[in-house]
Coordinates of C-alpha atoms in Angstrom, one line a residue:
X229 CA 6.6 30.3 6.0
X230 CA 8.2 29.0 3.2
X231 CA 6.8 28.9 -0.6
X232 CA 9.1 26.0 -1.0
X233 CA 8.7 22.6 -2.9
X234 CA 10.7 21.0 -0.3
X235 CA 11.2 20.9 3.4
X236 CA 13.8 22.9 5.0
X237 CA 16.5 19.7 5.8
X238 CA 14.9 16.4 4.4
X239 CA 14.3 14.5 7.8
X240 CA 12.9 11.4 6.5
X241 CA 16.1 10.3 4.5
X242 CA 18.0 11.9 7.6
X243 CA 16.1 10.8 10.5
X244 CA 14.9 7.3 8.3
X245 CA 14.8 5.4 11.6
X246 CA 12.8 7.4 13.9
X247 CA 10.4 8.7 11.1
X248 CA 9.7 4.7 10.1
X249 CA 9.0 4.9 14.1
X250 CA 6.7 7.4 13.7
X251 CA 5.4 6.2 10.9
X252 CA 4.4 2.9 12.8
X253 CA 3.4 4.4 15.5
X254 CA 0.8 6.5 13.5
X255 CA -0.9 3.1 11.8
X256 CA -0.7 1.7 15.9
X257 CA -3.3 4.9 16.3
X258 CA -5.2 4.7 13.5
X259 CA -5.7 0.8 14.2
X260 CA -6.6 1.7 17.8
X261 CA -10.2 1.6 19.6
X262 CA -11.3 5.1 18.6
X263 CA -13.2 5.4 15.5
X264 CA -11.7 7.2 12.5
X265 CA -13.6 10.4 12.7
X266 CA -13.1 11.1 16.4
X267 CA -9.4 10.5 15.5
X268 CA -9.8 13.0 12.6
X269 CA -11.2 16.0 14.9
X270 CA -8.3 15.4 17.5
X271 CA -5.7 15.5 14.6
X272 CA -7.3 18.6 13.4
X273 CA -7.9 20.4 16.6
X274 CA -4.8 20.2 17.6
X275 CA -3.2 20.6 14.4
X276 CA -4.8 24.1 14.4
X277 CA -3.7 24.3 18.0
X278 CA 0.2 23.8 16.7
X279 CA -0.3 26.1 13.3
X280 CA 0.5 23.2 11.7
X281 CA -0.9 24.0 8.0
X282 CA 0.5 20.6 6.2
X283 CA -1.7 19.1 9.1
X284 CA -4.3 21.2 9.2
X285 CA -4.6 20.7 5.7
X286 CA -4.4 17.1 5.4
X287 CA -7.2 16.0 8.5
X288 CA -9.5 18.7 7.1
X289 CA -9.8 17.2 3.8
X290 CA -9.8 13.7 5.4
X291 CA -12.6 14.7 7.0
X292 CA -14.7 16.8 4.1
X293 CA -14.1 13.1 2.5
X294 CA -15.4 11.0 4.7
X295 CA -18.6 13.6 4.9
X296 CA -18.4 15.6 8.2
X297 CA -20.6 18.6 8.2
X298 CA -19.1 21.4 6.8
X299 CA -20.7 23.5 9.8
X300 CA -19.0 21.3 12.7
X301 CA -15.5 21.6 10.8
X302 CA -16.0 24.9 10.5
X303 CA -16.8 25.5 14.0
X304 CA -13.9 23.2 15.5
X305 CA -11.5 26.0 17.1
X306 CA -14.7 26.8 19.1
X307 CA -16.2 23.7 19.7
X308 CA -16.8 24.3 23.4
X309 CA -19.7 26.8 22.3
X310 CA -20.7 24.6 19.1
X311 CA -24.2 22.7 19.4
X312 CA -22.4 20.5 16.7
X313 CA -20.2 18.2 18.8
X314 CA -21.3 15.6 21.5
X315 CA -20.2 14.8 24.7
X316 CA -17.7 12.4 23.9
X317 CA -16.3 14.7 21.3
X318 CA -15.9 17.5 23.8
X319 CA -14.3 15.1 26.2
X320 CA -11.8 14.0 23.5
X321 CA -11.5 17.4 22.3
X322 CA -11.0 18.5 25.7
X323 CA -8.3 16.5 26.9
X324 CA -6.3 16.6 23.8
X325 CA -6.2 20.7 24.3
X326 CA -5.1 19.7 27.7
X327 CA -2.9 17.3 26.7
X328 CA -1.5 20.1 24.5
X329 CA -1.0 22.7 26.0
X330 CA 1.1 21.5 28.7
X331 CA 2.8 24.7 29.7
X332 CA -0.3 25.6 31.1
X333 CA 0.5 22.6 33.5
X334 CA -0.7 18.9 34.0
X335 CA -4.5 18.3 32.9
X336 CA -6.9 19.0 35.2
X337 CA -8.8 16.3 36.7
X338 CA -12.0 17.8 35.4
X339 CA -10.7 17.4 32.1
X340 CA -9.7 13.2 32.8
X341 CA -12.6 12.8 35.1
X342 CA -14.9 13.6 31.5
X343 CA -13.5 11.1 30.0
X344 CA -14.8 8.5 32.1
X345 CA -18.4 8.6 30.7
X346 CA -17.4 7.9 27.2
X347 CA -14.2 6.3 27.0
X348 CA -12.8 3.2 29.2
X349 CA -9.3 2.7 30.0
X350 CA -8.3 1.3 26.5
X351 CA -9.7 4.3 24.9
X352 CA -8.2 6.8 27.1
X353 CA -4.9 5.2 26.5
X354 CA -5.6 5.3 22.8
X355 CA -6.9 9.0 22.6
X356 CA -4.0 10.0 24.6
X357 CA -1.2 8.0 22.2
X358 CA -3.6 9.6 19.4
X359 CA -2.8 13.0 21.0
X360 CA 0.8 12.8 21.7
X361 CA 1.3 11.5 17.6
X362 CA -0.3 14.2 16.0
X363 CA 1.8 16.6 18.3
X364 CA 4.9 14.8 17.1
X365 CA 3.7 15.5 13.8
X366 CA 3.2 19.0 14.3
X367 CA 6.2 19.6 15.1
X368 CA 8.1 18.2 12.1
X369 CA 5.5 20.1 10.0
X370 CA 5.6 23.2 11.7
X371 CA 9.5 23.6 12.5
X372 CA 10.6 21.7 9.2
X373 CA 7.5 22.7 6.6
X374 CA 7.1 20.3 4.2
X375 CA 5.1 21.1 1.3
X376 CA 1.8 20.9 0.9
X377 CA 0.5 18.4 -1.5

């Protein structure tokens, strides 16, 4: 990992167009149907998913500031045996590993089929778009490091 003040090529001046993209695509998910914390947990999760640490960095203290309990972030790699998440959350949760970790295949039906109870076609759409930003990000982050702030 590098020490550095700067990222290893500077993308956003070189890739202006498709990081403004991104950019805009990222306020389309934060002005979606999910609420801001749910969002915030997906980010996170998968952040730590990627070893994304600008990422990881930046949805942790997003959510430390809006109040989360510092027991349910600090039980989020295992949330599946955490009594601090919901069912909704472990849906969410769930299908955004899924959605993830795609060399492990397609999801699973049994991880769409949980969504059903908590989220309606809308907010499956949402989480999903939510899910396949935050990988984007990681990526950029992850391959081309940009300092933490």
């Amino acid at each position: 990992m590098s020490a550095s003040n700067t990222p290893r090529v500077p993308y956003t001046r070189l890739a202006a167009d498709a990081f403004k993209g991104l950019l805009a695509t990222s306020k389309a998910v934060h002005d979606s149907s999910l609420d801001h914390q749910l969002q915030e947990l997906v980010f996170l999760r998968v952040s730590q998913i990627n070893g994304c640490g600008y990422c990881m960095d930046m949805h942790a203290t997003a959510l430390r500031k809006a109040g989360i309990e510092p027991r349910k972030l600090d039980t989020l790699p295992a949330w599946h045996e955490s009594r601090f998440f919901d069912e909704r959350e472990r849906a969410a949760l769930g299908w955004a590993e899924a959605l993830t970790r795609l060399p492990d295949g397609a999801p699973s039906d049994v991880a769409f089929n949980a969504l059903a109870p908590h989220f309606d076609e809308k907010g499956i759409s949402d989480l999903s778009m939510a899910v396949a930003v935050i990988n984007a990000w990681n990526r950029l982050g992850a391959g081309l490091l940009p300092p933490l702030p």
